[in-house]
XYZ file of C-alpha atoms in Angstrom:
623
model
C 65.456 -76.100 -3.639
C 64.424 -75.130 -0.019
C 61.536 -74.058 0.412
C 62.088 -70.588 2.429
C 64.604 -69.510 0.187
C 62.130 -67.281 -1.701
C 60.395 -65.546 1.446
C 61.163 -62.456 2.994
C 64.062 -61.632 5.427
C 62.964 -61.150 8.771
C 64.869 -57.426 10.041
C 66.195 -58.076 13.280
C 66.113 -56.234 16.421
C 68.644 -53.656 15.832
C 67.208 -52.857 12.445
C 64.050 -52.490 13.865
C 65.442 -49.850 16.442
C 66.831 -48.224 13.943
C 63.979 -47.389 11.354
C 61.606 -46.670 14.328
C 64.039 -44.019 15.543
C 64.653 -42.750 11.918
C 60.668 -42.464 12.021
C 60.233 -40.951 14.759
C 62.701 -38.546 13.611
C 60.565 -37.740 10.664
C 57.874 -36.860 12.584
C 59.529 -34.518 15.183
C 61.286 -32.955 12.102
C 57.195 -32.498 10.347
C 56.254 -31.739 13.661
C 58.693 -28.751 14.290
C 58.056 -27.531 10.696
C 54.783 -26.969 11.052
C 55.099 -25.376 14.576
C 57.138 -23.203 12.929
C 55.100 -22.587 9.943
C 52.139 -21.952 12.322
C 53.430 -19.361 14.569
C 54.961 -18.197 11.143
C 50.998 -17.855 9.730
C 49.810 -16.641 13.026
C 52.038 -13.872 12.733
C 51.161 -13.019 9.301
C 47.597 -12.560 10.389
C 48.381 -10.464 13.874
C 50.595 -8.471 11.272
C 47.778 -8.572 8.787
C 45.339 -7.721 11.291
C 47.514 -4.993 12.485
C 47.947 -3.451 9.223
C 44.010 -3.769 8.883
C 43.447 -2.398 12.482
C 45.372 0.615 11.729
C 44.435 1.384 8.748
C 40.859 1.150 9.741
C 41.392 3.775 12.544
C 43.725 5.674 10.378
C 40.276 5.950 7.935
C 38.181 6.427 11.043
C 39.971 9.203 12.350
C 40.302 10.133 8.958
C 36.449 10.331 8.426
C 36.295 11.981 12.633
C 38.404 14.776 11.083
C 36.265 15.887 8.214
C 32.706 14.738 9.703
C 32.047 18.154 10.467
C 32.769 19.572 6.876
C 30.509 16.618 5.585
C 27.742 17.513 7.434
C 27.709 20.948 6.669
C 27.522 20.258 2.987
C 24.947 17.276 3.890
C 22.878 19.779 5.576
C 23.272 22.192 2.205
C 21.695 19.393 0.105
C 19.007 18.659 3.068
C 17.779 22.354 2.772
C 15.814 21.004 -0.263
C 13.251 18.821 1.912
C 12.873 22.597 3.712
C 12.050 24.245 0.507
C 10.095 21.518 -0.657
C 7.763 21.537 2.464
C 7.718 25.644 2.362
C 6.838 25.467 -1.441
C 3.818 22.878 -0.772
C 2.313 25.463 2.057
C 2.985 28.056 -0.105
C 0.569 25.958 -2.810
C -2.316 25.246 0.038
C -2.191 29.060 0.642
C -2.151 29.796 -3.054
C -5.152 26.973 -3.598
C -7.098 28.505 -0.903
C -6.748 31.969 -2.494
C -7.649 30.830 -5.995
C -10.956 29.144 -4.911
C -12.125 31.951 -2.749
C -11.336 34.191 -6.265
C -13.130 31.627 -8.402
C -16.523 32.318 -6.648
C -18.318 29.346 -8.592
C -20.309 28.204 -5.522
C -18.662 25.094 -4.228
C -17.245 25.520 -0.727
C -13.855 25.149 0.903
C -14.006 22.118 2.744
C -11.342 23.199 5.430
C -13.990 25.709 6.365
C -16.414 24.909 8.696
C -19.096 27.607 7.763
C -19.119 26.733 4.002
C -19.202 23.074 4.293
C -22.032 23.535 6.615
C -23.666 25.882 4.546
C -23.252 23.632 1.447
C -24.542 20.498 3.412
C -27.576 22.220 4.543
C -28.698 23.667 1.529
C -28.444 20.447 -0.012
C -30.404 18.654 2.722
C -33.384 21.088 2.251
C -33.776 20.098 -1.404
C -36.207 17.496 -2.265
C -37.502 15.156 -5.079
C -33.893 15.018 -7.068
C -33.569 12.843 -9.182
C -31.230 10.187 -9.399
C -29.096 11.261 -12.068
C -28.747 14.873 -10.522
C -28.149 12.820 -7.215
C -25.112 11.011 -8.616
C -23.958 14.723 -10.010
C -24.008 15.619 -7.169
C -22.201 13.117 -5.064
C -19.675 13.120 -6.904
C -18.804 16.871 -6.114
C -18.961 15.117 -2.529
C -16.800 12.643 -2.854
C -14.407 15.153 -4.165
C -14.741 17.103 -1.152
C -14.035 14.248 0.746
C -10.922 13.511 -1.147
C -9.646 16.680 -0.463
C -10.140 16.354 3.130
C -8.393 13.142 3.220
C -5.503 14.568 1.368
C -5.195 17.413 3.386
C -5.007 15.250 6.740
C -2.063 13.254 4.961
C -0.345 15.957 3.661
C 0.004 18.406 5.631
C 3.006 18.045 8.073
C 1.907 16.661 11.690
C 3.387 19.835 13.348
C 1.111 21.930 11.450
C -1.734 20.159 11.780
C -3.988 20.794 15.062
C -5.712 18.047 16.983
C -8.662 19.962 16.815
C -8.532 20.233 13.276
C -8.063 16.355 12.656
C -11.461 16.224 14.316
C -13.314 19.244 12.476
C -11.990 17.272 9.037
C -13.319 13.882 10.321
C -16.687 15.059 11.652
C -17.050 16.727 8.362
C -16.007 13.645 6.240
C -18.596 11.461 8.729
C -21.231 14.519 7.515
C -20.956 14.336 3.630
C -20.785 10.716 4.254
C -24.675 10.698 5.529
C -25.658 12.792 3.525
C -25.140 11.054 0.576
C -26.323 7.816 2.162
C -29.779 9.816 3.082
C -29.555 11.640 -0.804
C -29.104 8.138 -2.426
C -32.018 6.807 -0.598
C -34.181 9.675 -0.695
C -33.448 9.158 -4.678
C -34.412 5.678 -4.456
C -37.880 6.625 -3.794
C -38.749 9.355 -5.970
C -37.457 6.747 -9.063
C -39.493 4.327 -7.508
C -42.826 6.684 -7.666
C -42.627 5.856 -11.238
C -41.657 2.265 -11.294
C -43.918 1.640 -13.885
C -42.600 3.856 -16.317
C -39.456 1.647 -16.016
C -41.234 -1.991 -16.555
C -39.474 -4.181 -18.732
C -41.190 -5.142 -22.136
C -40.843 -9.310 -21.220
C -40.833 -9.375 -17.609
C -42.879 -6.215 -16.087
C -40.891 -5.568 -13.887
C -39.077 -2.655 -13.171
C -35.491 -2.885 -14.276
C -33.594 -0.014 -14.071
C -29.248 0.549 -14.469
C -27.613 3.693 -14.150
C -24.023 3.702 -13.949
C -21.451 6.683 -13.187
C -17.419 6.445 -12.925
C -18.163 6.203 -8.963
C -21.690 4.140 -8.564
C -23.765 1.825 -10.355
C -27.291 1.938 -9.188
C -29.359 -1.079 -10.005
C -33.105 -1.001 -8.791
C -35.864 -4.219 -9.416
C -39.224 -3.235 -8.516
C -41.543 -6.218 -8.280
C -44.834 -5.630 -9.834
C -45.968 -8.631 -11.330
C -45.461 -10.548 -7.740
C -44.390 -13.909 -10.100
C -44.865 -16.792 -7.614
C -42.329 -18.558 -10.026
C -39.323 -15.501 -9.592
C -36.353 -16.995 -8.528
C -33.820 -14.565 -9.494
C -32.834 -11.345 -11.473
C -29.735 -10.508 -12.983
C -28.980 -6.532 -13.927
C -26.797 -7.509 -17.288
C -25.681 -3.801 -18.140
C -23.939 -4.058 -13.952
C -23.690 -7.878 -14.086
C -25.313 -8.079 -10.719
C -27.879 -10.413 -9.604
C -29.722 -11.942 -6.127
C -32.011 -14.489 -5.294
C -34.595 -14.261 -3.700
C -36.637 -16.605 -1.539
C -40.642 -17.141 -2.317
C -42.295 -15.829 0.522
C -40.018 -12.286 -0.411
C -40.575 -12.770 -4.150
C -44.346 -12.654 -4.156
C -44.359 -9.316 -2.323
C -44.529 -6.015 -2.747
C -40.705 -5.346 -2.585
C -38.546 -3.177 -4.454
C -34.294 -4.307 -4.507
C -31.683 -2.183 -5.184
C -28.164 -2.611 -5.743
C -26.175 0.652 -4.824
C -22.494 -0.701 -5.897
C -20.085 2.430 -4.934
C -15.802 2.296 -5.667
C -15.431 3.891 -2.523
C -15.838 2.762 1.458
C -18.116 4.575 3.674
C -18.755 1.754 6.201
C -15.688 1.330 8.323
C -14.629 3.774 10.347
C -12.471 6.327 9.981
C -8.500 6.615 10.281
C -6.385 9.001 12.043
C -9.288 10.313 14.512
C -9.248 10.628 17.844
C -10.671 7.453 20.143
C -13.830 9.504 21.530
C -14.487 10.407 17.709
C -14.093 6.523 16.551
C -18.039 5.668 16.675
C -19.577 6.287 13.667
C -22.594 8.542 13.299
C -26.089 6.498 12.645
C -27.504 7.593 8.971
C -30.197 10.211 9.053
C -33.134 8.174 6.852
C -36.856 8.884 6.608
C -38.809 6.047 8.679
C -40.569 4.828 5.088
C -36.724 4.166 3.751
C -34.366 2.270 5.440
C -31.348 0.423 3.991
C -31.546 -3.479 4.887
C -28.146 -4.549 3.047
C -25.022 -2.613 1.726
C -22.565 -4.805 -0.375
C -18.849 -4.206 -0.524
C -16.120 -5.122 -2.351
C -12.553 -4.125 -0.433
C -8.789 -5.273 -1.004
C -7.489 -4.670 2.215
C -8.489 -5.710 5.713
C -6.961 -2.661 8.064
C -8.304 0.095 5.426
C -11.488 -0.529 3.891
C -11.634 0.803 0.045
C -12.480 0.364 -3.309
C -15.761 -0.777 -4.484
C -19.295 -1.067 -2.497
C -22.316 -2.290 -3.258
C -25.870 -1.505 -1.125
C -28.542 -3.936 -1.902
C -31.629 -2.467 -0.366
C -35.114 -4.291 -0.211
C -37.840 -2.346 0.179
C -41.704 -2.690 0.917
C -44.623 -1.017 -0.130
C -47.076 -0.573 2.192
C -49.433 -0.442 -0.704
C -49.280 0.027 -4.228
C -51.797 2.498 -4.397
C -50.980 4.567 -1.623
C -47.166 4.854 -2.321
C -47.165 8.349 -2.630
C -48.706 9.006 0.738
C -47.372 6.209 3.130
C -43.807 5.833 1.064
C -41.929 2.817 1.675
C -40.582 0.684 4.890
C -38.413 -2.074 5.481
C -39.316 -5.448 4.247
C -37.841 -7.664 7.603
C -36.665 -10.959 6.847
C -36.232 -13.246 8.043
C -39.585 -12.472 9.857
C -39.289 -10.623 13.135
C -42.066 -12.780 15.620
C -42.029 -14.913 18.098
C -43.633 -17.815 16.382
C -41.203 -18.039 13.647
C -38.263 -17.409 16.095
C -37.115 -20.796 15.527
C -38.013 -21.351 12.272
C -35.288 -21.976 9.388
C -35.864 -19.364 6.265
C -34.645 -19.718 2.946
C -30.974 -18.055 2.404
C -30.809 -14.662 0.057
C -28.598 -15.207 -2.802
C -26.263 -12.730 -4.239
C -24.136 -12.386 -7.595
C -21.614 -9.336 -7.749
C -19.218 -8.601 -10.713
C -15.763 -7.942 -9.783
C -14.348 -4.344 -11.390
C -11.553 -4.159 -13.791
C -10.758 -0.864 -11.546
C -9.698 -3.777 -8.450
C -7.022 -6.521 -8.207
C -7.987 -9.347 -6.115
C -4.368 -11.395 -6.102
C -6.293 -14.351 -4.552
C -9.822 -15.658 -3.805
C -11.410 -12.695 -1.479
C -12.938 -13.511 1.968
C -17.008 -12.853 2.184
C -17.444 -11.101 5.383
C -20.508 -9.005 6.847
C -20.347 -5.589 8.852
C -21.606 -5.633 12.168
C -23.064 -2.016 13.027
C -23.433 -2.993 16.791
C -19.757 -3.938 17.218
C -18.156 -1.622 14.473
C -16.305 -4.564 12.981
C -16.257 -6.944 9.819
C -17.867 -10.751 10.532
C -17.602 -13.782 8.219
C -20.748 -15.870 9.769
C -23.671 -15.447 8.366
C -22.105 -16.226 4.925
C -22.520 -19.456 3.253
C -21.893 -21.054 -0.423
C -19.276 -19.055 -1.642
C -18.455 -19.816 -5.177
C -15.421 -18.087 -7.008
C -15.020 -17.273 -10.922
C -11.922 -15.541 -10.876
C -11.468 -15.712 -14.217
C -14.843 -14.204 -15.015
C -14.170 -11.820 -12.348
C -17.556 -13.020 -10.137
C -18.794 -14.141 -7.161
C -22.170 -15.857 -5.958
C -22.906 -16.288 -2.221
C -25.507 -17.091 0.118
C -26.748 -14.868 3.435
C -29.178 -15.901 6.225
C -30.383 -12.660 6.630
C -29.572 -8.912 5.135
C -25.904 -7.510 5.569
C -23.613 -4.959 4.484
C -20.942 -7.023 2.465
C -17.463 -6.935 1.799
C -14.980 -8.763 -0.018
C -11.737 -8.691 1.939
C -7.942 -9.857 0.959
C -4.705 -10.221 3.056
C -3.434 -6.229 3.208
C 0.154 -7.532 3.015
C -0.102 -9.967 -0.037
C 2.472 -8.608 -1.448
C 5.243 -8.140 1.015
C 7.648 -8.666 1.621
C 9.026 -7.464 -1.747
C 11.418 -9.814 -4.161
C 13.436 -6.728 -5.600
C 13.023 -3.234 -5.914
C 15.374 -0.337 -8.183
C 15.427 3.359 -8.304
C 16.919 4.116 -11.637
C 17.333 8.142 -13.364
C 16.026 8.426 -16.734
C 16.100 11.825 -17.302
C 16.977 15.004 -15.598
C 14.476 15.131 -12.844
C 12.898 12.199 -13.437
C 13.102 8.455 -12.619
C 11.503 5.232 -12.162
C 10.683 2.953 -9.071
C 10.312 -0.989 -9.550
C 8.490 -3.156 -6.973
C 8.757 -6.716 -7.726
C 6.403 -8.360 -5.384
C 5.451 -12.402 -5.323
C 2.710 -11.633 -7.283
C 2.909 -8.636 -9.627
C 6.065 -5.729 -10.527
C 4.953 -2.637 -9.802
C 6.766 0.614 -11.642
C 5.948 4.019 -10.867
C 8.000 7.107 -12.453
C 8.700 10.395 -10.545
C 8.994 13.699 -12.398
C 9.526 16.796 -10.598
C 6.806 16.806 -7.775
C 4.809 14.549 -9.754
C 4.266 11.198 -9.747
C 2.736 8.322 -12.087
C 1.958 4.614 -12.206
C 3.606 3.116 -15.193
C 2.372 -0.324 -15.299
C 1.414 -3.327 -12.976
C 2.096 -6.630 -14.293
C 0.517 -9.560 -13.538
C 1.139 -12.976 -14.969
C 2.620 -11.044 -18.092
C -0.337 -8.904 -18.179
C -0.805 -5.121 -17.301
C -3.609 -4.493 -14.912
C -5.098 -1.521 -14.023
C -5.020 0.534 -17.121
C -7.797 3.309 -15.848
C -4.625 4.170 -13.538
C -1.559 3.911 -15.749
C -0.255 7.342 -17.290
C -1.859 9.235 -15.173
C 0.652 12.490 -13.211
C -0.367 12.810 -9.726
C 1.099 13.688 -5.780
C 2.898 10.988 -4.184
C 0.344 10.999 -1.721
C -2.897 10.489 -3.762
C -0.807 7.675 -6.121
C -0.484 5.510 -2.887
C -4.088 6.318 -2.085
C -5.314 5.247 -5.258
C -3.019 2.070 -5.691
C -4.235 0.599 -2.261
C -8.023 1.533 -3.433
C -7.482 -0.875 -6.365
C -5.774 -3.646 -3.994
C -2.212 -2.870 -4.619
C -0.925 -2.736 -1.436
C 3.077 -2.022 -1.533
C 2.883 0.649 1.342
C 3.369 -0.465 5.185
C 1.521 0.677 7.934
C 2.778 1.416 11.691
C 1.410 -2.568 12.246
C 2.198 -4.529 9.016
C 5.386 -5.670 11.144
C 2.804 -7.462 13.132
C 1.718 -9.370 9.639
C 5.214 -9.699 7.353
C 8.297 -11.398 8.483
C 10.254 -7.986 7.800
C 14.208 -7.406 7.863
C 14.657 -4.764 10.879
C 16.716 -2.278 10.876
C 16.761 0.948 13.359
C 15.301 4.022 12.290
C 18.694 5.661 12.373
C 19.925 3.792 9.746
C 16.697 3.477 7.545
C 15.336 6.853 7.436
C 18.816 8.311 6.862
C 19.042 6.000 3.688
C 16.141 6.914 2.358
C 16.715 10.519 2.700
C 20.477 10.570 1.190
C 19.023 8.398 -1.198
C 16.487 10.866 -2.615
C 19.270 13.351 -2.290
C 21.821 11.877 -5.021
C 18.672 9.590 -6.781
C 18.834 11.958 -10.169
C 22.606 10.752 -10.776
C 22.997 7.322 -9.190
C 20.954 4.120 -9.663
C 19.680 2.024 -6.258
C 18.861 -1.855 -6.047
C 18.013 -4.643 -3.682
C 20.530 -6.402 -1.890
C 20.308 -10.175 -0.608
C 23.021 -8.749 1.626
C 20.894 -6.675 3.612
C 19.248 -9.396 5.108
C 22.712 -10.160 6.936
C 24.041 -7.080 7.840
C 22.042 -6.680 11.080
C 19.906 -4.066 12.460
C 22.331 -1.310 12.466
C 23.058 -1.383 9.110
C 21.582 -1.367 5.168
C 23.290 -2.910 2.510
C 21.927 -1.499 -1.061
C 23.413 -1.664 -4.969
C 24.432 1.846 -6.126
C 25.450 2.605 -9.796
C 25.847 5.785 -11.075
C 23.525 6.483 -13.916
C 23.273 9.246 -16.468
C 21.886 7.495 -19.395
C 18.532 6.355 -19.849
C 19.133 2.281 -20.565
C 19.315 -0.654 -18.260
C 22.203 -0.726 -15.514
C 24.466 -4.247 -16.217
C 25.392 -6.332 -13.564
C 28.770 -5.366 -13.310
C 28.568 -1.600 -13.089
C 26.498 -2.391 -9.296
C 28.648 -1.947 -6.565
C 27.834 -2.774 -2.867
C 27.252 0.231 -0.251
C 26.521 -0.196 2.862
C 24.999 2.790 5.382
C 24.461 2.868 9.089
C 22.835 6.820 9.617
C 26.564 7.903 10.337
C 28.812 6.267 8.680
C 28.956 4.718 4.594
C 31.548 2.433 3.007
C 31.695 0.996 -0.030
C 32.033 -3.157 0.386
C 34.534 -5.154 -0.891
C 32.365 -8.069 -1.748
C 29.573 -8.333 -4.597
C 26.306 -9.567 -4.543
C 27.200 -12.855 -5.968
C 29.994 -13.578 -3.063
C 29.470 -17.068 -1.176
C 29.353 -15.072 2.576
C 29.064 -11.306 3.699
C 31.864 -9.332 5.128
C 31.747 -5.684 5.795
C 35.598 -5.590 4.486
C 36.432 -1.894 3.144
C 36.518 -2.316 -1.120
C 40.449 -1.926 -2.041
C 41.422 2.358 -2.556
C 38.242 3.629 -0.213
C 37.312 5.115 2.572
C 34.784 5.431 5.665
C 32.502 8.839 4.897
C 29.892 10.621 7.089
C 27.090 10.619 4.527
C 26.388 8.525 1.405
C 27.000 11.482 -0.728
C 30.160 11.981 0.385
C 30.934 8.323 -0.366
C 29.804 8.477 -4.028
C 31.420 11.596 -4.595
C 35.268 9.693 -4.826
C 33.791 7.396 -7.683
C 31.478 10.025 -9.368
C 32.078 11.846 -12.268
C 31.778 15.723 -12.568
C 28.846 15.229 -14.183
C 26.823 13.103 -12.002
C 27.726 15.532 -9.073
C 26.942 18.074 -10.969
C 23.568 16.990 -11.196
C 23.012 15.733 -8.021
C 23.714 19.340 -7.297
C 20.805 20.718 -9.842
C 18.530 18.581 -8.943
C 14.923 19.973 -8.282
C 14.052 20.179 -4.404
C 10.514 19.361 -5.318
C 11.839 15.913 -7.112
C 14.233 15.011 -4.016
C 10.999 15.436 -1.972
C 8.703 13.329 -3.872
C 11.529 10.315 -4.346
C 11.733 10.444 -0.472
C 8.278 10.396 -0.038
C 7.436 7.197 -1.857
C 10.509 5.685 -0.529
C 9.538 6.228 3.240
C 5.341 5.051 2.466
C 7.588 1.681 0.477
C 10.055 0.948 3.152
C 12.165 -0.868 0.876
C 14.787 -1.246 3.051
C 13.111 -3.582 5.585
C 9.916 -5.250 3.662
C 12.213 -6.888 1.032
């Protein structure tokens, strides 16, 4: 057999020439095809486009057409935030009446002649005890409250730059004066130390505690050279104290208030800013104030004064009083000289949330501001709710944490639960906060942390709007921006058009229809909010599949064709819907009779308070 028989034929040239050109065929044939097909797609999407074009200005001029009906009903609905404001003036007025009627003695505080008169005639009393002292500073710190609220409630166009300041300076006033009426206390209970000596120590031990103030005093009359330290177990504050301050005549007490009157005031003019020195007797003065705060930029909560004290001499206490016990020594020859640190133990209240180890920092009177040298050995039981620090010399204290812990937010939902009423979920990184709105009322319905409900002495408790936010950021619960906080969050910013609208055509249509985060918003740029909307007249949780996606600019609302769980955002129109001037205009082609109906009933004094704790939450750009 020969061996090539079995290999392949070789083509020859013409055959060669002839599948080439059959190839190349082939490929001018694909080629044309998919010219074709290409221009034939291209103008499926110019027609598409065209289609979508037109339709989208059909819509638009559409929506032009009937923007002025719209708004005229929009405006209908907005007459509620009108009646609201003219029915909570109408209350101040009525207020004001009823405690001039009630003639029981305890002044208006928005008058300048009966605070006066008040502070005054309490200044002139002397020798009250502490107990009656406490009494009474509580009715203070009412009055204060009331001032405060007043200066955040009523409406800035209302509210005269002169009578910011008269309602500072007064609030500055009943501020020293309690300061002076706690100290002047201190020393009338300390004219009878002994009458307060402990059976195993001698010394006087003495705890008096009130819903605003625990007042711990330690009078030192045995002079132990071996003292080292004291610890108040009914208050769970302590100190140390060095030798050469132990074996004195010295007298420590531990004033720990749940409110701040250390850092300056908000809202007041800049030539009103300084505060006013505390009016003390010369025998008394107050060496060391300790606080405990949540917040750096507003200074609240819980306080504590330690104040050391020295007696000129036992036996002449009731002629020469007290002074101030200096330390470390004030002399030249001990200038240089390294002293002993002051130790300090302070219980943390249930009343406060610290989300994370608190910062020890010191006030500094001279420059008005809060200082963190000075401060040494810091050691945290969270757990145990304590702390245990060292000072080189006497301070006013306070425990600060990060104001914006807790923003941005994860998630937040308005939901209705009942005619005129609904609740508002925060879920922050570190707690989910739900508050419930009832008529003009307000009330915190639980904080959990770490599956556990905090702040109990809060919960179930109907207040304003206004002093629920007060009291939540008192207790380190800070969900409620400032004009700054932008300065401190990473927030999602969007223009004022777009987010104050929202947030009042929200709290217009809230008592029918359901509102929820959207991871959308963060893409939708400035100009517009993207939120979940569900309408909801029952009282159970909303599923996933009755949210739809809305999205709002101030002018102009359309329902979205995507969900939240599509892989990119478009702002493609949802199938069967159209552009609308307002939100409620938007809802109305989905919304039963029902739900408008309601929407339509809805109290003005509800709508009010919904917008109100939506504008302090700024949902829409710190989540």
């Amino acid at each position: 057999m020969s061996g090539g028989s079995g290999g392949k034929k070789k083509l020859s040239k013409a055959e060669r020439l002839r599948l080439q050109k059959e190839e190349e065929d082939r490929r001018l044939i694909e080629e044309e095809e998919a010219r074709l097909r290409a221009e034939q797609e291209e103008a499926e999407r110019l027609e598409k486009e065209r289609i979508v074009r037109e339709e989208r200005e059909r819509l638009e001029a559409k929506d032009q057409e009937r923007r002025g009906t719209e708004l005229a009903e929009l405006h209908s609905l907005e007459e509620n935030f009108l009646w609201a404001r003219q029915w909570k003036a109408d209350y101040r007025a009525h207020a004001k009446w009823e405690h001039y009627m009630q003639c029981d003695g305890s002044p208006d505080p928005a008058v300048p002649q009966e605070i006066n008169t008040f502070m005054s005639l309490w200044q002139e009393n002397k020798n009250e005890d502490i107990e009656f002292v406490i009494k009474k500073g509580n009715q203070v710190l009412n009055l204060i409250e009331k001032l405060n609220f007043l200066l955040l409630d009523t409406p800035p166009n209302e509210l005269m730059e002169e009578v910011i300041v008269q309602y500072q300076e007064s609030i500055l006033e009943l501020q020293s004066l309690l300061h002076q009426k706690y100290n002047e206390a201190t020393e009338h209970l300390l004219k009878k130390a002994s009458t307060f000596a402990d059976s195993d120590s001698g010394n006087m031990d003495v705890v008096i505690k009130d819903k605003n103030i625990t007042f711990c005093i330690w009078g030192n009359l045995k002079k132990n050279a071996r003292f080292k330290n004291h610890m108040f177990c009914d208050a769970e504050n302590g100190f140390d104290l060095p030798k050469t301050v132990a074996t004195s005549d010295v007298a420590v007490r531990i004033l720990h208030t749940h409110y701040d009157h250390i850092s300056p005031l908000q809202r007041i003019p800049k030539q009103h800013l300084k505060m006013q020195a505390l009016e003390s007797k010369p025998e008394l003065t107050v060496l060391y104030d300790m606080k405990e705060e949540k917040e750096e930029e507003q200074k609240s909560g819980e306080d504590s004064d330690l104040v050391i004290e020295k007696e000129s001499d036992g036996r002449k206490l009731l002629d020469v009083g007290l002074e101030t016990y200096p330390y470390p020594p004030e002399s030249e020859e001990t200038e240089d000289a390294i002293y002993p640190h002051i130790g300090v133990t302070l219980k943390l209240l249930d009343s406060v949330i610290f989300f994370e180890e608190p910062m020890v920092a010191r006030w500094d009177s001279a420059g008005k501001q809060w200082r963190t040298d000075g401060i040494s050995d810091i050691k945290y039981k969270m757990k145990e709710k304590q702390i245990s620090f060292e000072m080189d010399a006497f301070y006013t204290i306070t425990l600060i944490q990060d104001a914006h812990l807790n923003m941005p937010y994860q998630s937040w939902e308005l939901r209705p639960n009942g005619t005129d009423e609904l609740l508002f979920t925060i879920v922050t990184a570190f707690a989910e906060v739900q508050m419930q709105i009832k008529d003009n009322q307000c009330m915190l319905s639980s904080v959990i942390m770490d599956g556990s409900e905090q702040l109990s002495h809060l919960t179930g408790k109907w207040t304003s709007p206004i002093d629920l936010t007060v009291a939540l950021k008192k207790a380190g619960v800070n969900i409620f921006p400032s004009d700054y906080s932008y300065k401190y969050v990473c927030v999602n910013k969007k223009t004022l058009l777009a987010e104050v609208t929202s947030y009042q055509q929200m709290a217009l249509v809230a008592s029918a229809f359901a509102f929820s985060w959207s991871k959308w918003n963060l893409a939708s740029g400035q100009d517009q909010v993207v939120f979940k909307v569900s309408e909801h007249l029952k009282t159970d949780a909303i599923k996933d599949e009755d949210w739809s996606l809305y999205m709002f600019n101030g002018q102009r609302a359309q329902r979205l064709k995507i969900s939240e769980t599509s892989e990119a955002f478009s702002e493609d129109l949802a199938e069967n819907t159209e552009f609308h001037s307002t939100l409620y205009h938007l809802l109305k082609d989905f919304a039963s009779e029902g739900a408008i109906e309601k929407v339509k009933k809805a109290s003005c004094l509800f709508i009010d308070a919904i917008y109100q704790l939506l504008i302090a939450t700024r949902v829409l750009t710190y989540s």
